[in-house]
């Protein structure tokens, strides 16, 4: 597929428009609480000189289309557990990524790894829904919110015992989350208007974060060299999805991402 593909409308704009009134009725028992285990695993990997791997399960993407079936999701979950992934990111957004909250429930039953609810969370109601569906950590995209809304969602998540992974794309995003004192920040190296990835812009954003923040890189980690280069820049973890869409060599890829 060409790297010059440009989507027809701002992805975040479309996602926020869709998410603002979309909350499915909870249909699962809460389990939550695994956010502390996610932070513990991240800290242990840092101490060991490794990068944490947040392995992503998604059924499709706007750029690549359909990626994997249910059988492969089970196979991948076993690989992730054996490699002790710090977290499993489950992309639950339906319209663009083909996900559903039931996918988070299924992954939670298959493995004992914390679940990151990856969706375009637009309100406290979405946080409560993620909790009801079994999430331990929720992705919060800073670009979708004003500072006041970020504080509201943070307060809701913390009151329910949920962890947060703050996703930033720009210096303005970093400035918005600074008053929230985040301990873990995800930097998305993908431009959500063009879908192109680039680490130089991500490094510039990273330079604005306090040294106390553990940085998790999202998107673009597709080769051994890219993972090694990010580790040299003190990136502490990766969210990796499409790289694992090929059944061959899953264990090997998970290992070199973490250990070099």
PDB file of N, CA and C in Angstrom, residues 29-92:
ATOM      1  N   UNK A  29     -19.295  -8.596  33.805  1.00  0.00           N
ATOM      2  CA  UNK A  29     -18.919  -8.308  35.179  1.00  0.00           C
ATOM      3  C   UNK A  29     -17.619  -7.505  35.202  1.00  0.00           C
ATOM      4  N   UNK A  30     -17.529  -6.595  36.130  1.00  0.00           N
ATOM      5  CA  UNK A  30     -16.302  -5.835  36.302  1.00  0.00           C
ATOM      6  C   UNK A  30     -15.191  -6.751  36.777  1.00  0.00           C
ATOM      7  N   UNK A  31     -13.975  -6.559  36.239  1.00  0.00           N
ATOM      8  CA  UNK A  31     -12.853  -7.207  36.915  1.00  0.00           C
ATOM      9  C   UNK A  31     -11.782  -6.184  37.259  1.00  0.00           C
ATOM     10  N   UNK A  32     -11.328  -5.354  36.336  1.00  0.00           N
ATOM     11  CA  UNK A  32     -10.455  -4.220  36.620  1.00  0.00           C
ATOM     12  C   UNK A  32      -9.353  -4.495  37.629  1.00  0.00           C
ATOM     13  N   UNK A  33      -8.694  -3.429  38.079  1.00  0.00           N
ATOM     14  CA  UNK A  33      -7.705  -3.545  39.136  1.00  0.00           C
ATOM     15  C   UNK A  33      -6.333  -3.967  38.671  1.00  0.00           C
ATOM     16  N   UNK A  34      -6.199  -4.408  37.419  1.00  0.00           N
ATOM     17  CA  UNK A  34      -4.914  -4.869  36.931  1.00  0.00           C
ATOM     18  C   UNK A  34      -3.968  -3.756  36.552  1.00  0.00           C
ATOM     19  N   UNK A  35      -4.409  -2.486  36.710  1.00  0.00           N
ATOM     20  CA  UNK A  35      -3.531  -1.380  36.325  1.00  0.00           C
ATOM     21  C   UNK A  35      -2.250  -1.389  37.143  1.00  0.00           C
ATOM     22  N   UNK A  36      -2.335  -1.786  38.424  1.00  0.00           N
ATOM     23  CA  UNK A  36      -1.138  -1.833  39.261  1.00  0.00           C
ATOM     24  C   UNK A  36      -0.151  -2.864  38.726  1.00  0.00           C
ATOM     25  N   UNK A  37      -0.662  -3.971  38.199  1.00  0.00           N
ATOM     26  CA  UNK A  37       0.197  -4.996  37.604  1.00  0.00           C
ATOM     27  C   UNK A  37       0.849  -4.473  36.326  1.00  0.00           C
ATOM     28  N   UNK A  38       0.124  -3.688  35.540  1.00  0.00           N
ATOM     29  CA  UNK A  38       0.704  -3.076  34.343  1.00  0.00           C
ATOM     30  C   UNK A  38       1.876  -2.184  34.721  1.00  0.00           C
ATOM     31  N   UNK A  39       1.688  -1.302  35.717  1.00  0.00           N
ATOM     32  CA  UNK A  39       2.765  -0.415  36.141  1.00  0.00           C
ATOM     33  C   UNK A  39       3.930  -1.214  36.728  1.00  0.00           C
ATOM     34  N   UNK A  40       3.616  -2.295  37.460  1.00  0.00           N
ATOM     35  CA  UNK A  40       4.676  -3.119  38.042  1.00  0.00           C
ATOM     36  C   UNK A  40       5.519  -3.759  36.943  1.00  0.00           C
ATOM     37  N   UNK A  41       4.859  -4.284  35.913  1.00  0.00           N
ATOM     38  CA  UNK A  41       5.593  -4.917  34.819  1.00  0.00           C
ATOM     39  C   UNK A  41       6.441  -3.904  34.060  1.00  0.00           C
ATOM     40  N   UNK A  42       5.892  -2.720  33.858  1.00  0.00           N
ATOM     41  CA  UNK A  42       6.645  -1.670  33.177  1.00  0.00           C
ATOM     42  C   UNK A  42       7.898  -1.316  33.972  1.00  0.00           C
ATOM     43  N   UNK A  43       7.747  -1.145  35.293  1.00  0.00           N
ATOM     44  CA  UNK A  43       8.889  -0.811  36.145  1.00  0.00           C
ATOM     45  C   UNK A  43       9.915  -1.938  36.157  1.00  0.00           C
ATOM     46  N   UNK A  44       9.452  -3.186  36.188  1.00  0.00           N
ATOM     47  CA  UNK A  44      10.368  -4.326  36.199  1.00  0.00           C
ATOM     48  C   UNK A  44      11.165  -4.403  34.903  1.00  0.00           C
ATOM     49  N   UNK A  45      10.519  -4.133  33.778  1.00  0.00           N
ATOM     50  CA  UNK A  45      11.222  -4.150  32.497  1.00  0.00           C
ATOM     51  C   UNK A  45      12.275  -3.048  32.433  1.00  0.00           C
ATOM     52  N   UNK A  46      11.936  -1.866  32.954  1.00  0.00           N
ATOM     53  CA  UNK A  46      12.899  -0.763  32.972  1.00  0.00           C
ATOM     54  C   UNK A  46      14.117  -1.149  33.801  1.00  0.00           C
ATOM     55  N   UNK A  47      13.878  -1.737  34.979  1.00  0.00           N
ATOM     56  CA  UNK A  47      14.969  -2.155  35.858  1.00  0.00           C
ATOM     57  C   UNK A  47      15.854  -3.199  35.181  1.00  0.00           C
ATOM     58  N   UNK A  48      15.230  -4.086  34.402  1.00  0.00           N
ATOM     59  CA  UNK A  48      15.969  -5.152  33.720  1.00  0.00           C
ATOM     60  C   UNK A  48      16.642  -4.682  32.434  1.00  0.00           C
ATOM     61  N   UNK A  49      16.430  -3.415  32.062  1.00  0.00           N
ATOM     62  CA  UNK A  49      17.019  -2.896  30.840  1.00  0.00           C
ATOM     63  C   UNK A  49      16.300  -3.324  29.582  1.00  0.00           C
ATOM     64  N   UNK A  50      15.050  -3.755  29.712  1.00  0.00           N
ATOM     65  CA  UNK A  50      14.250  -4.178  28.564  1.00  0.00           C
ATOM     66  C   UNK A  50      13.181  -3.134  28.264  1.00  0.00           C
ATOM     67  N   UNK A  51      12.585  -3.262  27.111  1.00  0.00           N
ATOM     68  CA  UNK A  51      11.415  -2.451  26.777  1.00  0.00           C
ATOM     69  C   UNK A  51      10.164  -3.288  27.005  1.00  0.00           C
ATOM     70  N   UNK A  52       9.141  -2.674  27.552  1.00  0.00           N
ATOM     71  CA  UNK A  52       7.868  -3.364  27.723  1.00  0.00           C
ATOM     72  C   UNK A  52       7.153  -3.451  26.381  1.00  0.00           C
ATOM     73  N   UNK A  53       6.493  -4.560  26.154  1.00  0.00           N
ATOM     74  CA  UNK A  53       5.712  -4.736  24.940  1.00  0.00           C
ATOM     75  C   UNK A  53       4.237  -4.743  25.305  1.00  0.00           C
ATOM     76  N   UNK A  54       3.504  -3.795  24.750  1.00  0.00           N
ATOM     77  CA  UNK A  54       2.049  -3.787  24.860  1.00  0.00           C
ATOM     78  C   UNK A  54       1.541  -4.341  23.539  1.00  0.00           C
ATOM     79  N   UNK A  55       1.090  -5.576  23.562  1.00  0.00           N
ATOM     80  CA  UNK A  55       0.709  -6.268  22.329  1.00  0.00           C
ATOM     81  C   UNK A  55      -0.748  -5.992  22.012  1.00  0.00           C
ATOM     82  N   UNK A  56      -0.995  -5.568  20.795  1.00  0.00           N
ATOM     83  CA  UNK A  56      -2.333  -5.095  20.434  1.00  0.00           C
ATOM     84  C   UNK A  56      -3.115  -6.141  19.651  1.00  0.00           C
ATOM     85  N   UNK A  57      -4.376  -6.262  20.003  1.00  0.00           N
ATOM     86  CA  UNK A  57      -5.299  -7.127  19.277  1.00  0.00           C
ATOM     87  C   UNK A  57      -6.340  -6.238  18.622  1.00  0.00           C
ATOM     88  N   UNK A  58      -6.405  -6.271  17.305  1.00  0.00           N
ATOM     89  CA  UNK A  58      -7.429  -5.515  16.594  1.00  0.00           C
ATOM     90  C   UNK A  58      -7.837  -6.284  15.351  1.00  0.00           C
ATOM     91  N   UNK A  59      -9.083  -6.130  14.984  1.00  0.00           N
ATOM     92  CA  UNK A  59      -9.627  -6.884  13.860  1.00  0.00           C
ATOM     93  C   UNK A  59      -9.403  -6.191  12.525  1.00  0.00           C
ATOM     94  N   UNK A  60      -9.216  -4.879  12.543  1.00  0.00           N
ATOM     95  CA  UNK A  60      -9.067  -4.134  11.290  1.00  0.00           C
ATOM     96  C   UNK A  60      -8.451  -2.787  11.601  1.00  0.00           C
ATOM     97  N   UNK A  61      -8.055  -2.067  10.555  1.00  0.00           N
ATOM     98  CA  UNK A  61      -7.630  -0.681  10.699  1.00  0.00           C
ATOM     99  C   UNK A  61      -8.052   0.073   9.449  1.00  0.00           C
ATOM    100  N   UNK A  62      -8.245   1.406   9.546  1.00  0.00           N
ATOM    101  CA  UNK A  62      -8.623   2.174   8.359  1.00  0.00           C
ATOM    102  C   UNK A  62      -7.595   2.073   7.237  1.00  0.00           C
ATOM    103  N   UNK A  63      -6.332   1.831   7.602  1.00  0.00           N
ATOM    104  CA  UNK A  63      -5.262   1.789   6.602  1.00  0.00           C
ATOM    105  C   UNK A  63      -5.094   0.404   5.989  1.00  0.00           C
ATOM    106  N   UNK A  64      -5.184  -0.645   6.826  1.00  0.00           N
ATOM    107  CA  UNK A  64      -4.858  -1.989   6.367  1.00  0.00           C
ATOM    108  C   UNK A  64      -6.070  -2.878   6.118  1.00  0.00           C
ATOM    109  N   UNK A  65      -7.247  -2.472   6.567  1.00  0.00           N
ATOM    110  CA  UNK A  65      -8.412  -3.345   6.430  1.00  0.00           C
ATOM    111  C   UNK A  65      -8.380  -4.453   7.465  1.00  0.00           C
ATOM    112  N   UNK A  66      -9.012  -5.614   7.156  1.00  0.00           N
ATOM    113  CA  UNK A  66      -9.062  -6.733   8.091  1.00  0.00           C
ATOM    114  C   UNK A  66      -7.682  -7.315   8.338  1.00  0.00           C
ATOM    115  N   UNK A  67      -7.409  -7.680   9.598  1.00  0.00           N
ATOM    116  CA  UNK A  67      -6.069  -8.122   9.962  1.00  0.00           C
ATOM    117  C   UNK A  67      -6.003  -9.556  10.478  1.00  0.00           C
ATOM    118  N   UNK A  68      -6.967  -9.984  11.295  1.00  0.00           N
ATOM    119  CA  UNK A  68      -6.842 -11.318  11.869  1.00  0.00           C
ATOM    120  C   UNK A  68      -8.198 -11.853  12.294  1.00  0.00           C
ATOM    121  N   UNK A  69      -8.255 -13.147  12.427  1.00  0.00           N
ATOM    122  CA  UNK A  69      -9.505 -13.789  12.801  1.00  0.00           C
ATOM    123  C   UNK A  69      -9.482 -14.216  14.260  1.00  0.00           C
ATOM    124  N   UNK A  70     -10.580 -14.816  14.706  1.00  0.00           N
ATOM    125  CA  UNK A  70     -10.711 -15.179  16.117  1.00  0.00           C
ATOM    126  C   UNK A  70      -9.678 -16.223  16.530  1.00  0.00           C
ATOM    127  N   UNK A  71      -9.426 -17.211  15.673  1.00  0.00           N
ATOM    128  CA  UNK A  71      -8.471 -18.258  16.009  1.00  0.00           C
ATOM    129  C   UNK A  71      -7.098 -17.659  16.236  1.00  0.00           C
ATOM    130  N   UNK A  72      -6.692 -16.736  15.373  1.00  0.00           N
ATOM    131  CA  UNK A  72      -5.381 -16.120  15.536  1.00  0.00           C
ATOM    132  C   UNK A  72      -5.319 -15.273  16.794  1.00  0.00           C
ATOM    133  N   UNK A  73      -6.418 -14.612  17.167  1.00  0.00           N
ATOM    134  CA  UNK A  73      -6.436 -13.844  18.411  1.00  0.00           C
ATOM    135  C   UNK A  73      -6.114 -14.744  19.593  1.00  0.00           C
ATOM    136  N   UNK A  74      -6.625 -15.965  19.595  1.00  0.00           N
ATOM    137  CA  UNK A  74      -6.326 -16.901  20.675  1.00  0.00           C
ATOM    138  C   UNK A  74      -4.857 -17.311  20.641  1.00  0.00           C
ATOM    139  N   UNK A  75      -4.343 -17.574  19.447  1.00  0.00           N
ATOM    140  CA  UNK A  75      -2.943 -17.947  19.291  1.00  0.00           C
ATOM    141  C   UNK A  75      -2.027 -16.821  19.762  1.00  0.00           C
ATOM    142  N   UNK A  76      -2.354 -15.599  19.373  1.00  0.00           N
ATOM    143  CA  UNK A  76      -1.551 -14.449  19.754  1.00  0.00           C
ATOM    144  C   UNK A  76      -1.598 -14.237  21.258  1.00  0.00           C
ATOM    145  N   UNK A  77      -2.756 -14.431  21.866  1.00  0.00           N
ATOM    146  CA  UNK A  77      -2.867 -14.218  23.304  1.00  0.00           C
ATOM    147  C   UNK A  77      -1.954 -15.170  24.063  1.00  0.00           C
ATOM    148  N   UNK A  78      -1.817 -16.409  23.598  1.00  0.00           N
ATOM    149  CA  UNK A  78      -0.928 -17.354  24.262  1.00  0.00           C
ATOM    150  C   UNK A  78       0.527 -16.914  24.114  1.00  0.00           C
ATOM    151  N   UNK A  79       0.874 -16.417  22.931  1.00  0.00           N
ATOM    152  CA  UNK A  79       2.234 -15.927  22.725  1.00  0.00           C
ATOM    153  C   UNK A  79       2.528 -14.755  23.648  1.00  0.00           C
ATOM    154  N   UNK A  80       1.565 -13.846  23.787  1.00  0.00           N
ATOM    155  CA  UNK A  80       1.776 -12.669  24.619  1.00  0.00           C
ATOM    156  C   UNK A  80       1.935 -13.049  26.078  1.00  0.00           C
ATOM    157  N   UNK A  81       1.160 -14.040  26.541  1.00  0.00           N
ATOM    158  CA  UNK A  81       1.273 -14.443  27.935  1.00  0.00           C
ATOM    159  C   UNK A  81       2.625 -15.080  28.203  1.00  0.00           C
ATOM    160  N   UNK A  82       3.075 -15.944  27.279  1.00  0.00           N
ATOM    161  CA  UNK A  82       4.360 -16.594  27.460  1.00  0.00           C
ATOM    162  C   UNK A  82       5.500 -15.584  27.467  1.00  0.00           C
ATOM    163  N   UNK A  83       5.368 -14.527  26.678  1.00  0.00           N
ATOM    164  CA  UNK A  83       6.408 -13.504  26.652  1.00  0.00           C
ATOM    165  C   UNK A  83       6.209 -12.461  27.745  1.00  0.00           C
ATOM    166  N   UNK A  84       5.181 -12.626  28.552  1.00  0.00           N
ATOM    167  CA  UNK A  84       4.914 -11.722  29.665  1.00  0.00           C
ATOM    168  C   UNK A  84       4.801 -10.275  29.203  1.00  0.00           C
ATOM    169  N   UNK A  85       3.966 -10.054  28.216  1.00  0.00           N
ATOM    170  CA  UNK A  85       3.695  -8.682  27.781  1.00  0.00           C
ATOM    171  C   UNK A  85       3.210  -7.867  28.968  1.00  0.00           C
ATOM    172  N   UNK A  86       3.598  -6.604  29.022  1.00  0.00           N
ATOM    173  CA  UNK A  86       3.180  -5.751  30.131  1.00  0.00           C
ATOM    174  C   UNK A  86       1.681  -5.542  30.127  1.00  0.00           C
ATOM    175  N   UNK A  87       1.080  -5.619  28.953  1.00  0.00           N
ATOM    176  CA  UNK A  87      -0.336  -5.313  28.819  1.00  0.00           C
ATOM    177  C   UNK A  87      -0.791  -5.806  27.447  1.00  0.00           C
ATOM    178  N   UNK A  88      -2.073  -6.079  27.327  1.00  0.00           N
ATOM    179  CA  UNK A  88      -2.655  -6.387  26.031  1.00  0.00           C
ATOM    180  C   UNK A  88      -3.614  -5.264  25.669  1.00  0.00           C
ATOM    181  N   UNK A  89      -3.327  -4.585  24.578  1.00  0.00           N
ATOM    182  CA  UNK A  89      -4.184  -3.508  24.093  1.00  0.00           C
ATOM    183  C   UNK A  89      -5.264  -4.112  23.206  1.00  0.00           C
ATOM    184  N   UNK A  90      -6.521  -3.901  23.583  1.00  0.00           N
ATOM    185  CA  UNK A  90      -7.641  -4.426  22.809  1.00  0.00           C
ATOM    186  C   UNK A  90      -8.372  -3.249  22.177  1.00  0.00           C
ATOM    187  N   UNK A  91      -8.326  -3.183  20.857  1.00  0.00           N
ATOM    188  CA  UNK A  91      -8.947  -2.069  20.151  1.00  0.00           C
ATOM    189  C   UNK A  91     -10.438  -2.366  19.998  1.00  0.00           C
ATOM    190  N   UNK A  92     -11.246  -1.634  20.763  1.00  0.00           N
ATOM    191  CA  UNK A  92     -12.676  -1.940  20.853  1.00  0.00           C
ATOM    192  C   UNK A  92     -13.542  -1.043  19.976  1.00  0.00           C
TER     193      UNK A  92
END
